[in-house]
XYZ file of N, CA and C in Angstrom:
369
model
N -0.380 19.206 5.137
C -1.359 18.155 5.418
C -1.619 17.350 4.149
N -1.688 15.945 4.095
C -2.031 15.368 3.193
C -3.380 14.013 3.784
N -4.205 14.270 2.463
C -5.129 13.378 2.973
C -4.990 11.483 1.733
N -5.015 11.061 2.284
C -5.334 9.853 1.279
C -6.331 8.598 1.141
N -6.720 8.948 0.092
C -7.990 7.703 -0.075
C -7.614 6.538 -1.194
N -7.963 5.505 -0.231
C -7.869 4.018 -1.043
C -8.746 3.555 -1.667
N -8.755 3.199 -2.727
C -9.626 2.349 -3.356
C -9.523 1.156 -4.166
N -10.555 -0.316 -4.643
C -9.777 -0.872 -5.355
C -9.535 -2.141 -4.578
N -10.246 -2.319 -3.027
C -10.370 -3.692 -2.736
C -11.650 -4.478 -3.387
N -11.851 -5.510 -2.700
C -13.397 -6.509 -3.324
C -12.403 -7.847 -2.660
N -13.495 -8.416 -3.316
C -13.145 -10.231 -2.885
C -13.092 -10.674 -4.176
N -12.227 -11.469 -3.971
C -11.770 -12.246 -5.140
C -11.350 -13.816 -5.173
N -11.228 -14.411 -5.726
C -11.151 -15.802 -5.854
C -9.346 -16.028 -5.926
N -8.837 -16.967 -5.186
C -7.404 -17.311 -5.424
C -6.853 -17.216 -6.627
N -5.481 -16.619 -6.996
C -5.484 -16.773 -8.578
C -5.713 -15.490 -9.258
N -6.744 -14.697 -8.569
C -7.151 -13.429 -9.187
C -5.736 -12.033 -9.096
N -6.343 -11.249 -9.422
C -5.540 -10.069 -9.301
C -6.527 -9.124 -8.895
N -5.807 -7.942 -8.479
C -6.544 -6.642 -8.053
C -5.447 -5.545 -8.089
N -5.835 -4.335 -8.236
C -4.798 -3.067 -8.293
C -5.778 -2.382 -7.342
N -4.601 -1.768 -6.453
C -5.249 -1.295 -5.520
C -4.919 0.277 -5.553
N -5.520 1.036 -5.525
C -5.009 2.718 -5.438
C -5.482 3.590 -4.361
N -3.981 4.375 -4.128
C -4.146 5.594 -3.294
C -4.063 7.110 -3.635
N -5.080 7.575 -3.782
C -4.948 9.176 -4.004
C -4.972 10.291 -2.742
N -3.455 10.795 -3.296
C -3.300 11.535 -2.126
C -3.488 13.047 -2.744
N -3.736 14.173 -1.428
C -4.361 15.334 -2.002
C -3.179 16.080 -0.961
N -3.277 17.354 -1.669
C -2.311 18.157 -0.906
C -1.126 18.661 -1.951
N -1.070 19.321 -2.021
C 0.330 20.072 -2.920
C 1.642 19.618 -2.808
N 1.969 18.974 -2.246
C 3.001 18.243 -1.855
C 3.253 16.879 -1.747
N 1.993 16.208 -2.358
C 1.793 14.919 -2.087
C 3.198 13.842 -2.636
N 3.440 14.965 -3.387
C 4.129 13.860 -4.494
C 5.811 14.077 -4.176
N 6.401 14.840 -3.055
C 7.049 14.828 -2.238
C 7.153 13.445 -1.352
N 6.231 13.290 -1.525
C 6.307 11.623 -0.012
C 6.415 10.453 -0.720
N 7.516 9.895 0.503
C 7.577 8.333 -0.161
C 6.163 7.360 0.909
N 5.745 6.773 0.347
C 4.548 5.776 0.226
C 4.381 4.219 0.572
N 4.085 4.079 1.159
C 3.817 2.239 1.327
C 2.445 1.993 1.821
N 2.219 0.589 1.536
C 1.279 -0.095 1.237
C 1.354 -1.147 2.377
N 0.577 -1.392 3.418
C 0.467 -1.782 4.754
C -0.824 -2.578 4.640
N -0.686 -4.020 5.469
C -2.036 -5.121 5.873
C -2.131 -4.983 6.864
N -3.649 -4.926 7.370
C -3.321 -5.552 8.856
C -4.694 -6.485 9.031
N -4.865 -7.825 9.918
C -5.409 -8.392 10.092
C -5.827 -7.976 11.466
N -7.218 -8.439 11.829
C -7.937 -7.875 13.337
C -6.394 -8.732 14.544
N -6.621 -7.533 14.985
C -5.587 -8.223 16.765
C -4.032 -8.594 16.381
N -3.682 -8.066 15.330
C -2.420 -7.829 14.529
C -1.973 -6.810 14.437
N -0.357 -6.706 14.222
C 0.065 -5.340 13.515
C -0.179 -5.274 12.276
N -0.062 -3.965 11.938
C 0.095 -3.512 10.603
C 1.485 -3.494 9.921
N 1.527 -4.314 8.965
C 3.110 -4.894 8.429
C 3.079 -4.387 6.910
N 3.893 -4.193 6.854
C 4.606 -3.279 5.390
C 4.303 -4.832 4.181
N 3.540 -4.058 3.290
C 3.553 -5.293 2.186
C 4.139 -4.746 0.902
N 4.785 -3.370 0.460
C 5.369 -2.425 -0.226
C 5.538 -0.667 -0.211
N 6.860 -0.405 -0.695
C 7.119 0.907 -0.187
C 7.919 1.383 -1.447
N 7.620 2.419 -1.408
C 7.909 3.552 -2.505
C 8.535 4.820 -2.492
N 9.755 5.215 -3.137
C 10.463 6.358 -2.525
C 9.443 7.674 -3.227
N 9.938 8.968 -3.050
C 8.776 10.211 -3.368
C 8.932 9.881 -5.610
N 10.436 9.342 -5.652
C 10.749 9.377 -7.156
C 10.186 8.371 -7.938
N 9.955 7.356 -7.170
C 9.247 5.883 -7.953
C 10.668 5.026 -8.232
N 11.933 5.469 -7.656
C 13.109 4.681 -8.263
C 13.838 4.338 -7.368
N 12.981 3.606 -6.115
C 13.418 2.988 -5.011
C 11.836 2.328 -4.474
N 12.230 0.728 -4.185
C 11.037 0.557 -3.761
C 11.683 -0.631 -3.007
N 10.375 -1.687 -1.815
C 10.977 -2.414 -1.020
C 9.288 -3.375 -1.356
N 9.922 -4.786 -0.900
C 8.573 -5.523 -1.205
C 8.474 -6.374 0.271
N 7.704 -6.627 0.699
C 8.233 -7.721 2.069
C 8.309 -9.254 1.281
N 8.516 -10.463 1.556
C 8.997 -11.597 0.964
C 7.172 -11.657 0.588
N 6.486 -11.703 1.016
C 5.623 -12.527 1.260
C 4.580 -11.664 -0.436
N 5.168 -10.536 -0.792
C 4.971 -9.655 -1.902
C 5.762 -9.915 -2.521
N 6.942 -10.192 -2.969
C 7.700 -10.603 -4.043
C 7.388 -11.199 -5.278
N 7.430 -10.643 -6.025
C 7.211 -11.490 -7.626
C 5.692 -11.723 -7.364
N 4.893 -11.120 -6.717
C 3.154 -11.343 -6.988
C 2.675 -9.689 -7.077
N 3.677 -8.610 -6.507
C 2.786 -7.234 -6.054
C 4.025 -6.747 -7.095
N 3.347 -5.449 -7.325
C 4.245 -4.476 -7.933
C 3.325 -3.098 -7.340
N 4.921 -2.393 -6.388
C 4.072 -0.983 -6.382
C 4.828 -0.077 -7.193
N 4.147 0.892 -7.213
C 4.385 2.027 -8.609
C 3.352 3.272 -8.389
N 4.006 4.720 -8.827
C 3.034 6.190 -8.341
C 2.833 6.557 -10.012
N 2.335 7.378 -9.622
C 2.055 8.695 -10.893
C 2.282 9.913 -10.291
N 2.897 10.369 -10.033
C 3.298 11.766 -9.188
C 2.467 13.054 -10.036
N 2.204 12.903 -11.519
C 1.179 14.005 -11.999
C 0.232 13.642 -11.733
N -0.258 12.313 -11.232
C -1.953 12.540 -10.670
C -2.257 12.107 -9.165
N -0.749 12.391 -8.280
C -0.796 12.200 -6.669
C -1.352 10.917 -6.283
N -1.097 9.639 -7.215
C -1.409 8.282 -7.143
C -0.505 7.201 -6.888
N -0.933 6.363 -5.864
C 0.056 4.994 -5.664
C -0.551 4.327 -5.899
N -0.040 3.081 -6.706
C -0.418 1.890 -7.192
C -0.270 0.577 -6.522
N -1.076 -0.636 -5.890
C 0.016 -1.243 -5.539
C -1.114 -2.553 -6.536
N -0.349 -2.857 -7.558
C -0.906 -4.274 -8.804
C -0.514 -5.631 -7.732
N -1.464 -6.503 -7.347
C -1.838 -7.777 -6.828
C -2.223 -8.358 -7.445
N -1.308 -9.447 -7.689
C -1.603 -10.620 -8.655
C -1.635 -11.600 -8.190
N -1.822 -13.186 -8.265
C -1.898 -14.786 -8.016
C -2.197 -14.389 -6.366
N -3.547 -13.611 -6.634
C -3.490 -13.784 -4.944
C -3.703 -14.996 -4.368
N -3.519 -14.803 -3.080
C -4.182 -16.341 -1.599
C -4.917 -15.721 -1.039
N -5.455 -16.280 -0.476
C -6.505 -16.357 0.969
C -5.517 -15.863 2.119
N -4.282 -15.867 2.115
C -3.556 -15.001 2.787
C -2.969 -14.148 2.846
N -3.282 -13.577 1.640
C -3.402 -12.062 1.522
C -4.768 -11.496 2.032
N -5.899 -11.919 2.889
C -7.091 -11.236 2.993
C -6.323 -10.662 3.762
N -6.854 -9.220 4.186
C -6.711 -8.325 5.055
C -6.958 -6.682 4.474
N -7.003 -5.854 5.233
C -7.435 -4.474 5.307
C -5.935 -3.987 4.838
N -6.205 -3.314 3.466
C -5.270 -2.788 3.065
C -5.127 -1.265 3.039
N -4.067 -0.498 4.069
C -3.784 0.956 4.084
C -2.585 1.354 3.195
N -2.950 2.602 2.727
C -1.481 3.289 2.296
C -1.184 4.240 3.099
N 0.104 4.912 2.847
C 1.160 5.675 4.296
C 1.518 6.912 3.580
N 1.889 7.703 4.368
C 3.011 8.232 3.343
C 3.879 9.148 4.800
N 4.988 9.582 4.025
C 6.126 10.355 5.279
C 7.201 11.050 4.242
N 7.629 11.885 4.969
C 8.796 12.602 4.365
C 9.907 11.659 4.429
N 10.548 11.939 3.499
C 11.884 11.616 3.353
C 12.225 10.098 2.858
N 12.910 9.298 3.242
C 12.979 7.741 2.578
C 11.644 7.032 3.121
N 11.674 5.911 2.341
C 10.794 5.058 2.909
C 10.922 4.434 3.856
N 9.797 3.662 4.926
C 10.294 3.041 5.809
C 9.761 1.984 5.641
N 10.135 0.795 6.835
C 8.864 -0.493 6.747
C 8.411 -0.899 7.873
N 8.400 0.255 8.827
C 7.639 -0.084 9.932
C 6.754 1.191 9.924
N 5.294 0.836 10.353
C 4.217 1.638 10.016
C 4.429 2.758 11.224
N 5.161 2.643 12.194
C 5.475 3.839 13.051
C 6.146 4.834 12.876
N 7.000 4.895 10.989
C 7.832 5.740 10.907
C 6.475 7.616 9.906
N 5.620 6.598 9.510
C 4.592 6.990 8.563
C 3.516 8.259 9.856
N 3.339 8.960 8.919
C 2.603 10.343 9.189
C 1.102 10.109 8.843
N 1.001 9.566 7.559
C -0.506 10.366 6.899
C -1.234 8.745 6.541
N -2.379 7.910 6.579
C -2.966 7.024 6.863
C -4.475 7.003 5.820
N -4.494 6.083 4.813
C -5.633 6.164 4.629
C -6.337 5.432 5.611
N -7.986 5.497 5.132
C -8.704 4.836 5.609
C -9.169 3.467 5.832
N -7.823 2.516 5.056
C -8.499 1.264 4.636
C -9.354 0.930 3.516
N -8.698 -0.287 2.808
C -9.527 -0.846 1.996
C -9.525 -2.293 2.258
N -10.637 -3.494 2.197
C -10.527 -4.782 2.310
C -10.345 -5.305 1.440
N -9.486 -6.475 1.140
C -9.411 -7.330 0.291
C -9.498 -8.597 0.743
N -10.475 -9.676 0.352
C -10.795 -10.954 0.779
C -10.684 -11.578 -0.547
N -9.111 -12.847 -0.322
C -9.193 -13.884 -0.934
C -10.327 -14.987 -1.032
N -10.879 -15.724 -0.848
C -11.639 -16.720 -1.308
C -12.254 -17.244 -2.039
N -12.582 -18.554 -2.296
C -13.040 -19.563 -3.322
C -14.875 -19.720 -2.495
């Protein structure tokens, strides 16, 4: 069983940055590969970065490219995901995942769910 808690949203102004973190608990945490999931109300939940269990495989969706960087600490059962030059379209409820084995980028392949964190772009 692994549990994970997010932290590390707020509102922020366009332009800003935020690092967002997931601590996962469980003895094994650091076994799982990891991603970083939005979802907006009456939407799916869409992959915005993913992380293998080693940190030396990762996937970004376009819309994360050259603005997000995700990254773990496997000695302190932590995922990172650094948000930079955000938009206003990046607001949304940000979850992290995690699952055995490779990463995926559809949130149906994922086991373990945080709780959500919000992040609101605006000026």
């Amino acid at each position: 069983q692994v549990q994970l808690v997010e932290s590390g949203g707020g509102l922020v102004q366009p332009g800003a940055s935020l690092r967002l973190s997931c601590a996962a608990s469980g003895r094994t945490a650091s076994a799982y590969s990891m991603g970083w999931f939005r979802q907006d109300p009456g939407k799916e939940r869409d992959v915005v970065a993913a992380i293998d269990w080693s940190g030396g495989s990762t996937y970004y969706a376009d819309s994360a490219k050259g603005r997000f960087t995700i990254s773990r600490d496997n000695a302190k059962n932590t995922v990172y995901l650094q948000m930079n030059s955000l938009e206003p379209e990046d607001t949304a409820v940000y979850y992290c995942a995690g699952k055995m084995g490779g990463y995926g980028i559809n949130h149906r392949a994922y086991t373990y769910w945080g709780q959500g964190t919000q992040v609101t772009v605006s000026s």
